[in-house]
Amino acid sequence: MVMAGGGSSALCAPMKATSEGVWQGDSPLRFSLPLIILQVCLVLVLTRGLAFALRPLRQPRVIAEIIGGILLGPSALGRSKVFLNNVFPAESLTVLDTLANIGLLFFLFLVGLELDPASLRRTGRRAFAIAVAGISLPFAFGVGSSLALRAAIDPSAPRGPLVVFMGVALSITAFPVLARILAELKLLTTDLGRMAMSAAAVNDITAWILLALAIALSGSGSPFVSIYVLLSGIGFVVAATFLVRPALVYMARRSPAGEPIKESFVCTTVAIVLAAGFATDAIGIHALFGAFVIGVLIPKDEGAYAGALTEKMEDLVSSLFLPLYFVSSGLKTNVATISGAKSWGFLALVITTACAGKIGGTVAASLLMRVPPREALALGLLMNTKGLVELIVLNIGRDRKVLNEEAFAILVLMALTTTFMTTPAVTAVYRPARRGGGASAYKHRTVERRDAEDSELRVLACFHASRGIPTLINLVEASRGTRRSKLTMYAMHLVELSERSSAISMVQRARRNGLPFSSSSRRSGGGGEVVVAFEAFRRLSAVTVRPMTAISDLGTIHEDIVASALHKRAALLVLPFHKMLCHDGTMEPVDRAFHQVNVRVLGSAPCSVAVLVDRVLGGAAQVAAPEVSYAVLVLFFGGPDDREALAYAARMGEHPGIELTVARFAAAAAGPNAGEDEEALERYVTRALKSGDGSVKYEEVAAAERGEVTAAIKALGRGKNLVVAGRSAPVTAPLVEKSDCPEMGPVGSYLATPEFSTTASVLVVQRYNPRSDPAACSRPSGDDDPEEAVVPFPSSSRAAPESESESQHSR
């Protein structure tokens, strides 16, 4: 033992950093480096496992991390002294707390990066009033609760600091956690979500000011010391604004969008954050306050500086260091200290007080601002979200001896309960109107149109990554046709929503109607290379291509795809196959969750759907229109899906650089759809042959058995760039005995295998079926053109007004 302070208190002997190994007789659990590695691995496995288990309940990851911290502490696993003394011994906690606080310091810097002071100045009257009421009433309730807590549980607690800490703890809204919940519920881009985020931003700034006040008051010195701390804190903010911000602006202006940020800028920023943390810690506020202020001061609209810093830091901080803080907090939380009717009754009182103050104040202010009652209640529930900032407040209060162990445990459980109830409560009380609204009444839902062959064709094409852009552009060029009216293509980038704040901030810049947002500019967040590629293609061709970005959880991203197809009145929805082409010709899954996305869209699509198996159509680069030279094959077995596939391929056949071959398998000629099949062949093939169009060829195949059919398809596919087939082709038996993609149909599942080809891309088409679309039942009748009734255009030109509208929404 090492004695400190003249022997008044004993400290544990410090641990050495590294061991010489078990063969030298050293136990890794007695050295700080291997022990912290074990602790980190244990924390990551437990918290990620809990997050996966809570996914069906749509809970944010912070819930899993709080629960994981509590489980590792003395409330659960820590009850075993063997576990606690070996995995989390007392002498290792200093290292753990230091790492956790470093991670927390940079996380608060990232939180400051999310807050834009300019947007706070633009906060509407509604959001500001809601924020004020959402802070004032729970703060007042917190004052009353603090007096009751002091009298019943901790009479020795200092009255003034306890009043402020309790008021702050009950009035906080966790800005990052609220953003994640709103994004999960697909409310972040709605009016309700924007109001909640604006109010939460004001709340967050106010909470940090109140927290600085609480820390200043919790000092052990005289009242004059608290005044000095507050004045020094104000001086720090002023100095940072006028001395540090110009340097931050300089670096931001020299970090243009589309170019990598300089390494020296990143190093300088990290040094500034650490120096600010040191300054505020020396003042006596807290190191976190300095990092947060620097994050707020960084310009958000100057180049790519703020976004690049977020991308470089957030994964390491959020995934590795931040969970350590929850464990550090959990090791101090002992639920067993809440014992007896008095303690549990006080827990119920605190939860009730927190909910009544936050929800009641928000709802009352919302109703006064003429927000509908249901939205006002949902807003109150959302503003009741707690999270990391709450734990920071409580930990500082515990470290400053303002809260004892029992009060600390009660308030941690209060934060956990109020956050856990947010998602199910909001889901129960608020169901926004179905996005797309009246767009479900649009008329042209298929490519094949007997009564309007010359009408505009709208296609919504999705892709996973930028490597799919050349194929998509080449497909657009091949589909534009020549003798019909124009083709309008919406290219939607599918991005998985993660816990990363950059993904959430990108969603926040989405369209106000809740749909995926149009990437009409680089600042819209859609990805510079995506915008540039499609903008260049638009200028060089006669096709209107509008890039979009959908960021959502992969379990619900199909809702965004379907809603966008409704809103854009698409006739065809092109989905990327869930596998990508490798160098050896095999297809490897991108993400198995995308497989289920395709299955769900095929089951609920409001229009025809085509699944694109991308084997690099036209090569790895965009092919200019004069250089297009593709051979397209249509496999026609008969039925509605094959007729839709033929109609789309016939449009491709109009392109002067495309040679179209239609192969009809005669075994299906006598099927139940023979009459309609013959009519489709007459319209799209026979007429072209009679007109002397040498780019269209027709073959009849007599194969009927499975082996004969596969051999014929393989022979026909040689030298072809693209093969188009219907999903539900009426073949005698599936062409593949066992397929991992049965949703592709009997023919499509074979075309997706390397056995068929490693070079020919495949398009498997499913025709829209009104009987499988629940929205079709409510479609109004008697409308001459429901499309125009859905989204009215102020002029005869459709493209320009819609593009202008999207540009306004994306801003």
CSV table of C-alpha atoms in Angstrom, one decimal, residues 319-520:
chain,number,residue,atom,x,y,z
A,319,SER,CA,-18.1,2.1,-30.8
A,320,LEU,CA,-15.0,1.8,-28.6
A,321,PHE,CA,-14.6,4.5,-26.0
A,322,LEU,CA,-18.2,5.6,-25.3
A,323,PRO,CA,-19.4,2.1,-24.0
A,324,LEU,CA,-16.6,2.3,-21.5
A,325,TYR,CA,-18.3,5.3,-20.0
A,326,PHE,CA,-21.5,3.4,-19.5
A,327,VAL,CA,-19.6,0.6,-17.8
A,328,SER,CA,-17.8,3.1,-15.6
A,329,SER,CA,-21.2,4.5,-14.7
A,330,GLY,CA,-22.7,1.1,-14.2
A,331,LEU,CA,-19.9,0.1,-11.8
A,332,LYS,CA,-21.0,2.9,-9.6
A,333,THR,CA,-24.7,2.0,-9.8
A,334,ASN,CA,-25.9,-0.5,-7.3
A,335,VAL,CA,-29.6,-1.2,-7.7
A,336,ALA,CA,-29.5,-3.1,-4.4
A,337,THR,CA,-29.2,0.3,-2.6
A,338,ILE,CA,-32.8,0.9,-3.6
A,339,SER,CA,-34.5,-1.2,-0.9
A,340,GLY,CA,-37.6,-0.8,1.1
A,341,ALA,CA,-40.9,0.8,0.4
A,342,LYS,CA,-39.5,4.3,0.9
A,343,SER,CA,-36.8,3.9,-1.8
A,344,TRP,CA,-39.0,2.3,-4.4
A,345,GLY,CA,-41.7,4.8,-3.7
A,346,PHE,CA,-39.3,7.6,-4.2
A,347,LEU,CA,-38.2,5.9,-7.5
A,348,ALA,CA,-41.8,5.9,-8.6
A,349,LEU,CA,-42.2,9.5,-7.5
A,350,VAL,CA,-39.1,10.7,-9.5
A,351,ILE,CA,-40.2,8.9,-12.6
A,352,THR,CA,-43.7,10.3,-12.3
A,353,THR,CA,-42.4,13.8,-11.6
A,354,ALA,CA,-40.0,13.6,-14.6
A,355,CYS,CA,-42.7,12.4,-17.0
A,356,ALA,CA,-45.3,14.9,-15.6
A,357,GLY,CA,-43.0,17.9,-15.8
A,358,LYS,CA,-41.5,17.2,-19.2
A,359,ILE,CA,-44.6,15.8,-21.0
A,360,GLY,CA,-47.0,18.1,-19.2
A,361,GLY,CA,-45.0,21.3,-20.0
A,362,THR,CA,-44.4,20.3,-23.6
A,363,VAL,CA,-48.0,19.4,-24.2
A,364,ALA,CA,-49.3,22.5,-22.6
A,365,ALA,CA,-47.0,24.8,-24.7
A,366,SER,CA,-47.8,22.8,-27.8
A,367,LEU,CA,-51.5,23.2,-27.4
A,368,LEU,CA,-51.0,26.9,-26.8
A,369,MET,CA,-49.1,27.0,-30.1
A,370,ARG,CA,-52.1,25.3,-31.8
A,371,VAL,CA,-50.4,22.0,-32.3
A,372,PRO,CA,-53.0,19.2,-32.7
A,373,PRO,CA,-53.5,17.2,-29.5
A,374,ARG,CA,-52.2,13.9,-30.7
A,375,GLU,CA,-49.0,15.6,-32.1
A,376,ALA,CA,-48.6,17.6,-28.9
A,377,LEU,CA,-48.7,14.3,-26.8
A,378,ALA,CA,-46.2,12.6,-29.1
A,379,LEU,CA,-43.9,15.7,-28.9
A,380,GLY,CA,-44.1,15.6,-25.1
A,381,LEU,CA,-43.2,11.9,-25.1
A,382,LEU,CA,-40.3,12.5,-27.4
A,383,MET,CA,-38.9,15.4,-25.4
A,384,ASN,CA,-38.9,13.1,-22.3
A,385,THR,CA,-36.0,11.2,-23.8
A,386,LYS,CA,-32.9,10.9,-21.6
A,387,GLY,CA,-29.6,9.4,-22.3
A,388,LEU,CA,-25.9,10.1,-22.1
A,389,VAL,CA,-26.1,13.7,-21.0
A,390,GLU,CA,-28.3,12.6,-18.2
A,391,LEU,CA,-25.6,10.1,-17.0
A,392,ILE,CA,-23.0,12.8,-17.3
A,393,VAL,CA,-25.0,15.1,-15.0
A,394,LEU,CA,-25.6,12.3,-12.5
A,395,ASN,CA,-21.9,11.1,-12.5
A,396,ILE,CA,-20.7,14.6,-11.9
A,397,GLY,CA,-23.2,15.0,-9.1
A,398,ARG,CA,-22.0,11.8,-7.6
A,399,ASP,CA,-18.3,12.7,-7.9
A,400,ARG,CA,-19.0,16.1,-6.3
A,401,LYS,CA,-20.8,14.3,-3.4
A,402,VAL,CA,-24.1,16.0,-4.3
A,403,LEU,CA,-25.7,12.6,-4.8
A,404,ASN,CA,-25.2,9.5,-2.7
A,405,GLU,CA,-25.3,5.9,-4.1
A,406,GLU,CA,-29.0,5.4,-3.5
A,407,ALA,CA,-30.0,8.7,-5.1
A,408,PHE,CA,-27.6,8.1,-8.0
A,409,ALA,CA,-29.1,4.6,-8.6
A,410,ILE,CA,-32.7,6.0,-8.5
A,411,LEU,CA,-31.9,8.7,-11.0
A,412,VAL,CA,-30.1,6.3,-13.4
A,413,LEU,CA,-33.2,4.0,-13.4
A,414,MET,CA,-35.4,7.0,-14.0
A,415,ALA,CA,-33.3,7.9,-17.1
A,416,LEU,CA,-33.4,4.3,-18.3
A,417,THR,CA,-37.2,4.0,-17.8
A,418,THR,CA,-38.1,7.3,-19.5
A,419,THR,CA,-35.9,6.6,-22.5
A,420,PHE,CA,-37.1,3.0,-22.8
A,421,MET,CA,-40.8,4.0,-22.9
A,422,THR,CA,-40.3,6.7,-25.6
A,423,THR,CA,-40.5,4.5,-28.7
A,424,PRO,CA,-43.4,2.3,-27.8
A,425,ALA,CA,-45.4,5.2,-26.3
A,426,VAL,CA,-44.9,7.4,-29.4
A,427,THR,CA,-45.8,4.5,-31.7
A,428,ALA,CA,-49.0,3.9,-29.7
A,429,VAL,CA,-50.2,7.5,-29.7
A,430,TYR,CA,-49.0,8.9,-33.0
A,431,ARG,CA,-49.3,7.3,-36.4
A,432,PRO,CA,-48.5,9.8,-39.2
A,433,ALA,CA,-50.5,9.8,-42.4
A,434,ARG,CA,-49.2,7.4,-45.0
A,435,ARG,CA,-46.5,9.0,-46.9
A,436,GLY,CA,-47.3,9.4,-50.5
A,437,GLY,CA,-50.9,10.3,-49.7
A,438,GLY,CA,-53.0,10.6,-52.7
A,439,ALA,CA,-50.1,9.5,-54.9
A,440,SER,CA,-51.5,6.0,-54.5
A,441,ALA,CA,-54.1,6.9,-57.0
A,442,TYR,CA,-51.8,7.4,-59.9
A,443,LYS,CA,-52.7,5.6,-63.1
A,444,HIS,CA,-49.6,4.4,-65.0
A,445,ARG,CA,-48.2,1.6,-62.8
A,446,THR,CA,-46.8,-0.6,-65.5
A,447,VAL,CA,-44.5,-0.2,-68.5
A,448,GLU,CA,-47.0,-1.9,-70.8
A,449,ARG,CA,-49.8,0.6,-71.6
A,450,ARG,CA,-52.3,-0.2,-74.2
A,451,ASP,CA,-54.1,3.1,-74.0
A,452,ALA,CA,-51.2,5.5,-73.4
A,453,GLU,CA,-48.0,4.2,-75.2
A,454,ASP,CA,-46.7,7.7,-75.6
A,455,SER,CA,-47.1,8.7,-71.9
A,456,GLU,CA,-44.1,9.5,-69.7
A,457,LEU,CA,-42.3,6.6,-68.2
A,458,ARG,CA,-41.1,7.1,-64.6
A,459,VAL,CA,-38.6,4.7,-63.2
A,460,LEU,CA,-37.3,4.5,-59.6
A,461,ALA,CA,-33.9,2.7,-59.6
A,462,CYS,CA,-32.1,1.8,-56.4
A,463,PHE,CA,-28.5,1.1,-55.8
A,464,HIS,CA,-26.3,0.1,-52.8
A,465,ALA,CA,-23.0,1.8,-53.5
A,466,SER,CA,-21.3,4.0,-56.0
A,467,ARG,CA,-19.9,1.0,-57.9
A,468,GLY,CA,-23.4,0.4,-59.2
A,469,ILE,CA,-23.7,3.9,-60.7
A,470,PRO,CA,-22.2,3.1,-64.1
A,471,THR,CA,-24.4,0.1,-64.7
A,472,LEU,CA,-27.5,2.2,-63.6
A,473,ILE,CA,-26.5,5.0,-66.0
A,474,ASN,CA,-26.0,2.5,-68.8
A,475,LEU,CA,-29.4,1.0,-68.1
A,476,VAL,CA,-31.0,4.4,-68.2
A,477,GLU,CA,-29.3,5.2,-71.5
A,478,ALA,CA,-30.5,1.9,-73.0
A,479,SER,CA,-34.1,2.5,-71.7
A,480,ARG,CA,-34.7,6.0,-72.9
A,481,GLY,CA,-36.2,5.0,-76.3
A,482,THR,CA,-36.5,7.3,-79.3
A,483,ARG,CA,-40.1,7.3,-80.6
A,484,ARG,CA,-41.9,7.7,-77.3
A,485,SER,CA,-42.2,10.5,-74.7
A,486,LYS,CA,-39.4,11.1,-72.3
A,487,LEU,CA,-38.1,8.8,-69.6
A,488,THR,CA,-37.7,10.2,-66.1
A,489,MET,CA,-35.4,8.3,-63.8
A,490,TYR,CA,-35.1,8.6,-60.0
A,491,ALA,CA,-31.8,7.0,-58.8
A,492,MET,CA,-32.1,6.2,-55.1
A,493,HIS,CA,-29.0,5.4,-53.0
A,494,LEU,CA,-29.9,2.9,-50.2
A,495,VAL,CA,-27.9,3.7,-47.1
A,496,GLU,CA,-28.3,1.8,-43.8
A,497,LEU,CA,-29.1,4.0,-40.8
A,498,SER,CA,-26.5,3.5,-38.1
A,499,GLU,CA,-25.8,5.0,-34.7
A,500,ARG,CA,-23.4,7.4,-36.5
A,501,SER,CA,-24.3,11.0,-36.0
A,502,SER,CA,-23.2,11.8,-39.6
A,503,ALA,CA,-26.0,9.4,-40.9
A,504,ILE,CA,-28.5,11.0,-38.6
A,505,SER,CA,-27.6,14.5,-39.6
A,506,MET,CA,-27.8,13.5,-43.3
A,507,VAL,CA,-31.4,12.2,-42.6
A,508,GLN,CA,-32.2,15.5,-40.8
A,509,ARG,CA,-31.4,17.4,-44.1
A,510,ALA,CA,-34.0,15.3,-45.8
A,511,ARG,CA,-37.2,16.5,-47.4
A,512,ARG,CA,-39.9,17.9,-45.1
A,513,ASN,CA,-42.5,15.4,-46.2
A,514,GLY,CA,-40.5,12.5,-44.7
A,515,LEU,CA,-39.5,11.0,-48.0
A,516,PRO,CA,-35.9,10.3,-49.0
A,517,PHE,CA,-34.3,13.5,-50.0
A,518,SER,CA,-33.2,14.6,-53.4
A,519,SER,CA,-29.5,15.2,-53.8
A,520,SER,CA,-29.8,18.4,-55.8
